[in-house]
Amino acid sequence: MKLGDWLDERTGHRAWARSIAEATVPGGARFAYAWGAALGVTLLVTAVTGVLLMTAYAPSSTTAWASVAHIQNKLPAGWFVRGLHQFGAQASIVLVVIHLAYTIVRGAYRRPREVTYWVGLALAGLVLAWAVTGNPLRWDQRGYWALRVETGIIGTVPLVGPKLQDLLLGGGEPGSATLTRLYTIHVFVLPLIVGALAWWHLRLSRKHGPALATPADAVKIDRWFPSQVARDLLVSVVVLGVIVALTYRGHGAPLDAPADPTSDYPARPEWYFLALYELRKPFHGALEPIATVVIPGLVFAFLAALPLLDKKADRGVPRRLTLLLPVGLIGLGAAALTLKSIRLDTADADLGKAVAKAEARAERATVLAKDGVPPEGALAMMRNDPMSRRVALFEQHCASCHRMGELAPADGKDTAPELTGFGSAAWAKRVLEEPDHDRMFGKTSFKGMMPSVTKPPEDPEAAKVFTPMAAADMAAIVGFLEAEARGEKTAGTQGEKLVRQRCTSCHRLDGKTDDEESLAPELRGWGSNAWIQAQIDDPGSGKTYPAGAMDPKLEGHMPAFKDKLPEADRKLLTAFVAEERSKKR
Amino acid sequence: MQNPGGDEAPRPEPTIEPSRSNPDRRTALRALVTLGGCAYAGVIAVPGAQFLAPSAEDGQGKARWIRVGRLEDLPQGEPRRLAVVGDERDAFNVTKDQQLGAIWVVREGEKVRAMSAVCPHLGCSIDIGADKKSFSCPCHTSRFSLAGAAESGPSPRAMDPLDVRVTEGFVEVDFKRFRLGIAERMEVG
Ligand code: FES
């Protein structure tokens, strides 16, 4: 006890402990009071997990994603800590709303609790700001694009907007300077302000005690510990249970592919901003700030003005309906908009495809990061990865005309032959049967140049003398083409013989044709890697098509990529297309 | 502690004992709440501790064969210092072709003996004496024989030997690091 006395003399801790032990709750302990406490505890959880994450996180545009991926996939319990942090933050937002709603319904913002209420309202805004500054720190696609949109909205605020935007971004474009700023705000400035305000909020609410429905209720009284603490703890434990469950379900928090400013990412805000996202839709151009700034500003101002508007002594809900009704409508409106946004997005097939693509990229990034991220950063890692790069190249340079599997012209308006299965027997058969199909050469300047071998021509005179090619002959020609694509020997085969008889009047074989004027392509080596490479390098070189076939005067001709893309990229594309011939469909 | 004001009627002083339950139940509830609080903290603290405690033993025992030079370039019997170049791993980063460290090698016939150039005392880089008859550490004057045995100074153990093999005329070393300052030779990952 000597030590206790010694310490008490210097710190006075016993009086402090007694004040806690003997604290009371006038009117008795209630579960309704537990929401605020659970909010405080949950914020503490995010603070603790946040400090843990700080020990492994590296804020710069080249390291941020890599360090988060390292936390998520390599560090022991890293995914769990991340999950607690993110879902803790989201749970805090939910608890803020519940706590605030209860305060408003009870009329607990009125004299003498106005300042308590305003401090609480400021805290609600700051908790949102905390989440907003946290998400981009991952520097993944989702966080990055949310940041772009959010700082864009800040930029539209009258007068202060542009300056504020520059201040947040640390310059024009989001980059390393932005990350360091957001990080400082997220882990230092906001915790400081939130901590101070939360302490004040707590002091004030202890000072005034709970807002009782009738003063007579104060006759009943409970000790704070354990009666109220038990309720606080129970709610906190349930909240933690939900957070842990969500963490397990998602194996931590999500991590998208590394931020890529040049990509087309289907940006959607986090769920707590979906209402605002949906609200923005009907407002266009100059009217947009109505949805992004004016309406949210008015709602906030209305909530802040409640203590000034509502001064009657009676706390009963029916008497305050004129004030509670608008609050209720705001809440319902937000819920309805959120639901609508979710509905619209789940019904949107294009969005679904874009999301699936983004997820595939994220998965690939995770696989690549397992072997370590180069010092140039995660985006460079993705861009140098052949598997991702060839898809990006095809999308950028080929998919506006050609279709190949999932990669297709945006509006389904193909203007060049489909490359799905290019070089396979199926492709060769199709071009013999229906060369003018819209997905073959029907949309190119070659339309009408090659007759189908099975369908009679449109001209009735010609149709009369038309005889479809015998199935065996066609099979032999298809076999020839397939073998050429695979680089197999065809000399002396029946297929080659038939091709000489029936195709070389227009097509070239070993550069020879009966009709030098014809624009038909070379059939030797057709569909092989060398053929595809030559076609990509320069389709009019004569190795594939004769020079005239790719005359710029002909509409929609294929460009020569040898001047547009480095050789390594052209090789990647060649291999990508060449893979089609052996793909199982 | 109440400060009734505004529209609230002044509150009566509480007259009843501040609990609705009997003392036994209250004690039980207190214990339960304390226990619950500890359990709650544990859910955060346990993964937190795991998160913070990386193990130096991670990756131990893995072979890291690295090519350091050609056998024919090494003179017989004379120690040579060679740079070890490979992929440097640092947390989440991997940097290609970095100098990872240095080793001392001595060619003995068609075989090569290799030792880490890291001083087992506190990690300075071991140099060769002016007379080329012994190794010495510039930091706290540890001296080692050409075979690596500790002769004088604070080094707690001999220089750390490394496994070597010769493939196609190239000398390859299994490059490892060891815990410093202790007599026992313990690999770190
Ligand atoms: S580090 Fe070599 S003697 Fe101390």
Short mmCIF file of C-alpha atoms in Angstrom, two decimals, chain A residues 193-398:
data_model
loop_
_atom_site.label_atom_id
_atom_site.label_comp_id
_atom_site.label_asym_id
_atom_site.label_seq_id
_atom_site.Cartn_x
_atom_site.Cartn_y
_atom_site.Cartn_z
CA ILE A 193 -9.13 17.39 -33.86
CA VAL A 194 -11.50 14.44 -33.47
CA GLY A 195 -9.80 13.45 -30.22
CA ALA A 196 -10.09 16.95 -28.77
CA LEU A 197 -13.69 17.41 -29.87
CA ALA A 198 -14.69 13.94 -28.69
CA TRP A 199 -13.20 14.68 -25.28
CA TRP A 200 -15.12 17.94 -25.11
CA HIS A 201 -18.32 16.23 -26.28
CA LEU A 202 -17.89 13.64 -23.56
CA ARG A 203 -17.24 16.25 -20.85
CA LEU A 204 -20.28 18.24 -21.88
CA SER A 205 -22.56 15.22 -21.97
CA ARG A 206 -21.36 14.15 -18.52
CA LYS A 207 -21.94 17.68 -17.29
CA HIS A 208 -25.55 17.82 -18.43
CA GLY A 209 -26.42 14.15 -18.07
CA PRO A 210 -28.92 12.41 -20.31
CA ALA A 211 -31.88 14.36 -21.62
CA LEU A 212 -34.79 12.85 -19.74
CA ALA A 213 -38.30 12.74 -21.09
CA THR A 214 -39.74 13.98 -17.80
CA PRO A 215 -37.64 15.46 -15.01
CA ALA A 216 -39.33 13.14 -12.56
CA ASP A 217 -37.42 10.26 -14.15
CA ALA A 218 -34.27 11.49 -12.47
CA VAL A 219 -35.48 9.98 -9.23
CA LYS A 220 -34.32 6.64 -10.57
CA ILE A 221 -30.57 6.47 -10.70
CA ASP A 222 -27.95 3.86 -11.63
CA ARG A 223 -24.25 3.59 -11.18
CA TRP A 224 -22.44 4.19 -14.43
CA PHE A 225 -20.21 1.25 -13.67
CA PRO A 226 -21.31 -1.47 -14.15
CA SER A 227 -24.93 -0.77 -15.10
CA GLN A 228 -24.40 1.55 -18.05
CA VAL A 229 -20.98 0.12 -18.96
CA ALA A 230 -22.52 -3.33 -19.32
CA ARG A 231 -24.97 -1.95 -21.89
CA ASP A 232 -22.24 0.02 -23.65
CA LEU A 233 -20.06 -3.06 -23.78
CA LEU A 234 -22.81 -5.28 -25.08
CA VAL A 235 -23.55 -2.94 -27.97
CA SER A 236 -19.81 -2.49 -28.65
CA VAL A 237 -19.30 -6.25 -28.70
CA VAL A 238 -22.15 -6.74 -31.16
CA VAL A 239 -20.68 -3.99 -33.37
CA LEU A 240 -17.24 -5.61 -33.17
CA GLY A 241 -18.86 -8.93 -34.05
CA VAL A 242 -20.29 -7.41 -37.21
CA ILE A 243 -16.92 -5.82 -38.06
CA VAL A 244 -15.09 -9.12 -37.56
CA ALA A 245 -17.70 -10.99 -39.60
CA LEU A 246 -17.35 -8.53 -42.48
CA THR A 247 -13.57 -8.79 -42.21
CA TYR A 248 -13.71 -12.57 -42.48
CA ARG A 249 -16.20 -12.47 -45.32
CA GLY A 250 -14.03 -10.19 -47.44
CA HIS A 251 -10.71 -11.57 -46.13
CA GLY A 252 -9.79 -8.11 -44.90
CA ALA A 253 -10.51 -4.95 -46.80
CA PRO A 254 -10.62 -4.92 -50.60
CA LEU A 255 -7.58 -3.90 -52.61
CA ASP A 256 -8.07 -3.01 -56.24
CA ALA A 257 -5.41 -2.95 -58.96
CA PRO A 258 -2.79 -0.17 -58.61
CA ALA A 259 -4.03 3.32 -59.45
CA ASP A 260 -3.74 3.97 -63.18
CA PRO A 261 -4.58 7.52 -64.25
CA THR A 262 -4.85 6.43 -67.91
CA SER A 263 -7.32 3.61 -67.42
CA ASP A 264 -11.08 3.69 -67.91
CA TYR A 265 -12.23 2.65 -64.47
CA PRO A 266 -15.92 2.35 -63.58
CA ALA A 267 -15.62 4.64 -60.54
CA ARG A 268 -18.32 4.31 -57.90
CA PRO A 269 -18.23 5.93 -54.46
CA GLU A 270 -18.29 3.98 -51.21
CA TRP A 271 -21.78 2.98 -50.08
CA TYR A 272 -22.11 5.94 -47.73
CA PHE A 273 -21.87 8.37 -50.66
CA LEU A 274 -24.14 6.50 -53.06
CA ALA A 275 -27.07 8.78 -52.17
CA LEU A 276 -25.06 11.85 -53.16
CA TYR A 277 -23.87 10.06 -56.29
CA GLU A 278 -27.45 9.31 -57.32
CA LEU A 279 -28.62 12.81 -56.37
CA ARG A 280 -26.08 14.31 -58.77
CA LYS A 281 -27.42 12.49 -61.81
CA PRO A 282 -30.31 14.82 -62.80
CA PHE A 283 -28.16 17.94 -62.43
CA HIS A 284 -25.95 18.72 -65.39
CA GLY A 285 -23.28 21.26 -66.22
CA ALA A 286 -23.54 24.48 -64.27
CA LEU A 287 -26.34 23.02 -62.14
CA GLU A 288 -24.17 20.21 -60.79
CA PRO A 289 -23.06 22.10 -57.65
CA ILE A 290 -26.73 22.14 -56.59
CA ALA A 291 -26.45 18.41 -55.92
CA THR A 292 -22.84 18.26 -54.81
CA VAL A 293 -22.60 21.39 -52.68
CA VAL A 294 -25.89 23.25 -52.18
CA ILE A 295 -28.24 20.44 -51.09
CA PRO A 296 -25.77 18.72 -48.74
CA GLY A 297 -24.86 22.16 -47.37
CA LEU A 298 -28.51 23.02 -46.72
CA VAL A 299 -29.15 19.69 -45.00
CA PHE A 300 -26.16 20.21 -42.75
CA ALA A 301 -27.20 23.79 -42.01
CA PHE A 302 -30.74 22.63 -41.17
CA LEU A 303 -29.44 20.02 -38.76
CA ALA A 304 -27.15 22.58 -37.16
CA ALA A 305 -30.03 25.06 -36.81
CA LEU A 306 -32.33 22.59 -35.01
CA PRO A 307 -31.53 23.88 -31.49
CA LEU A 308 -32.32 27.40 -32.64
CA LEU A 309 -35.60 26.43 -34.32
CA ASP A 310 -36.90 24.20 -31.56
CA LYS A 311 -37.13 25.94 -28.21
CA LYS A 312 -40.42 24.81 -26.77
CA ALA A 313 -40.31 23.29 -23.34
CA ASP A 314 -42.22 20.21 -24.38
CA ARG A 315 -39.98 17.39 -25.54
CA GLY A 316 -42.82 15.22 -26.83
CA VAL A 317 -42.36 13.95 -30.34
CA PRO A 318 -45.86 14.96 -31.63
CA ARG A 319 -45.29 18.62 -30.80
CA ARG A 320 -42.09 18.74 -32.78
CA LEU A 321 -43.39 17.00 -35.87
CA THR A 322 -42.86 20.08 -38.06
CA LEU A 323 -39.14 19.72 -37.41
CA LEU A 324 -38.88 15.96 -37.19
CA LEU A 325 -40.74 15.42 -40.43
CA PRO A 326 -38.13 17.13 -42.64
CA VAL A 327 -35.36 15.24 -40.83
CA GLY A 328 -37.21 11.99 -41.43
CA LEU A 329 -37.75 12.85 -45.06
CA ILE A 330 -34.06 13.61 -45.52
CA GLY A 331 -33.21 10.23 -44.03
CA LEU A 332 -35.77 8.40 -46.15
CA GLY A 333 -34.65 10.27 -49.27
CA ALA A 334 -31.03 9.29 -48.68
CA ALA A 335 -32.02 5.65 -48.14
CA ALA A 336 -34.19 5.63 -51.28
CA LEU A 337 -31.44 7.19 -53.41
CA THR A 338 -28.91 4.67 -52.10
CA LEU A 339 -31.21 1.76 -52.92
CA LYS A 340 -31.93 3.17 -56.35
CA SER A 341 -28.24 3.56 -57.10
CA ILE A 342 -27.53 -0.03 -56.05
CA ARG A 343 -30.46 -1.28 -58.16
CA LEU A 344 -29.35 0.64 -61.23
CA ASP A 345 -25.79 -0.61 -60.93
CA THR A 346 -26.70 -4.26 -60.43
CA ALA A 347 -28.94 -4.10 -63.51
CA ASP A 348 -26.23 -2.48 -65.62
CA ALA A 349 -24.62 -5.24 -67.71
CA ASP A 350 -21.88 -2.98 -69.12
CA LEU A 351 -20.91 -1.93 -65.63
CA GLY A 352 -20.85 -5.58 -64.61
CA LYS A 353 -18.40 -6.31 -67.42
CA ALA A 354 -16.21 -3.35 -66.50
CA VAL A 355 -16.22 -4.41 -62.86
CA ALA A 356 -15.28 -7.98 -63.81
CA LYS A 357 -12.40 -6.59 -65.87
CA ALA A 358 -11.23 -4.45 -62.97
CA GLU A 359 -11.41 -7.45 -60.67
CA ALA A 360 -9.34 -9.55 -63.05
CA ARG A 361 -6.72 -6.80 -63.07
CA ALA A 362 -6.75 -6.66 -59.30
CA GLU A 363 -6.22 -10.40 -59.12
CA ARG A 364 -3.35 -10.24 -61.58
CA ALA A 365 -1.75 -7.42 -59.60
CA THR A 366 -1.91 -9.52 -56.45
CA VAL A 367 -0.26 -12.44 -58.19
CA LEU A 368 2.53 -10.23 -59.56
CA ALA A 369 3.09 -8.51 -56.22
CA LYS A 370 3.75 -11.88 -54.56
CA ASP A 371 7.23 -11.84 -56.16
CA GLY A 372 7.86 -8.29 -55.03
CA VAL A 373 7.18 -4.93 -56.63
CA PRO A 374 9.93 -3.18 -58.61
CA PRO A 375 11.18 0.15 -57.24
CA GLU A 376 9.46 1.95 -60.12
CA GLY A 377 6.20 1.06 -58.43
CA ALA A 378 3.13 -1.09 -58.80
CA LEU A 379 1.79 0.63 -61.90
CA ALA A 380 5.07 0.00 -63.73
CA MET A 381 4.83 -3.61 -62.57
CA MET A 382 1.41 -3.88 -64.20
CA ARG A 383 2.44 -2.09 -67.36
CA ASN A 384 5.48 -4.31 -67.82
CA ASP A 385 3.50 -7.47 -67.22
CA PRO A 386 2.98 -9.10 -70.62
CA MET A 387 -0.34 -10.65 -69.61
CA SER A 388 -1.85 -7.30 -68.63
CA ARG A 389 -0.05 -5.24 -71.21
CA ARG A 390 -1.18 -7.23 -74.21
CA VAL A 391 -4.81 -6.86 -73.15
CA ALA A 392 -4.32 -3.12 -72.71
CA LEU A 393 -2.57 -2.89 -76.09
CA PHE A 394 -5.29 -4.82 -77.85
CA GLU A 395 -7.97 -2.67 -76.26
CA GLN A 396 -6.22 0.51 -77.21
CA HIS A 397 -5.09 -0.34 -80.73
CA CYS A 398 -7.16 -3.24 -82.06
#
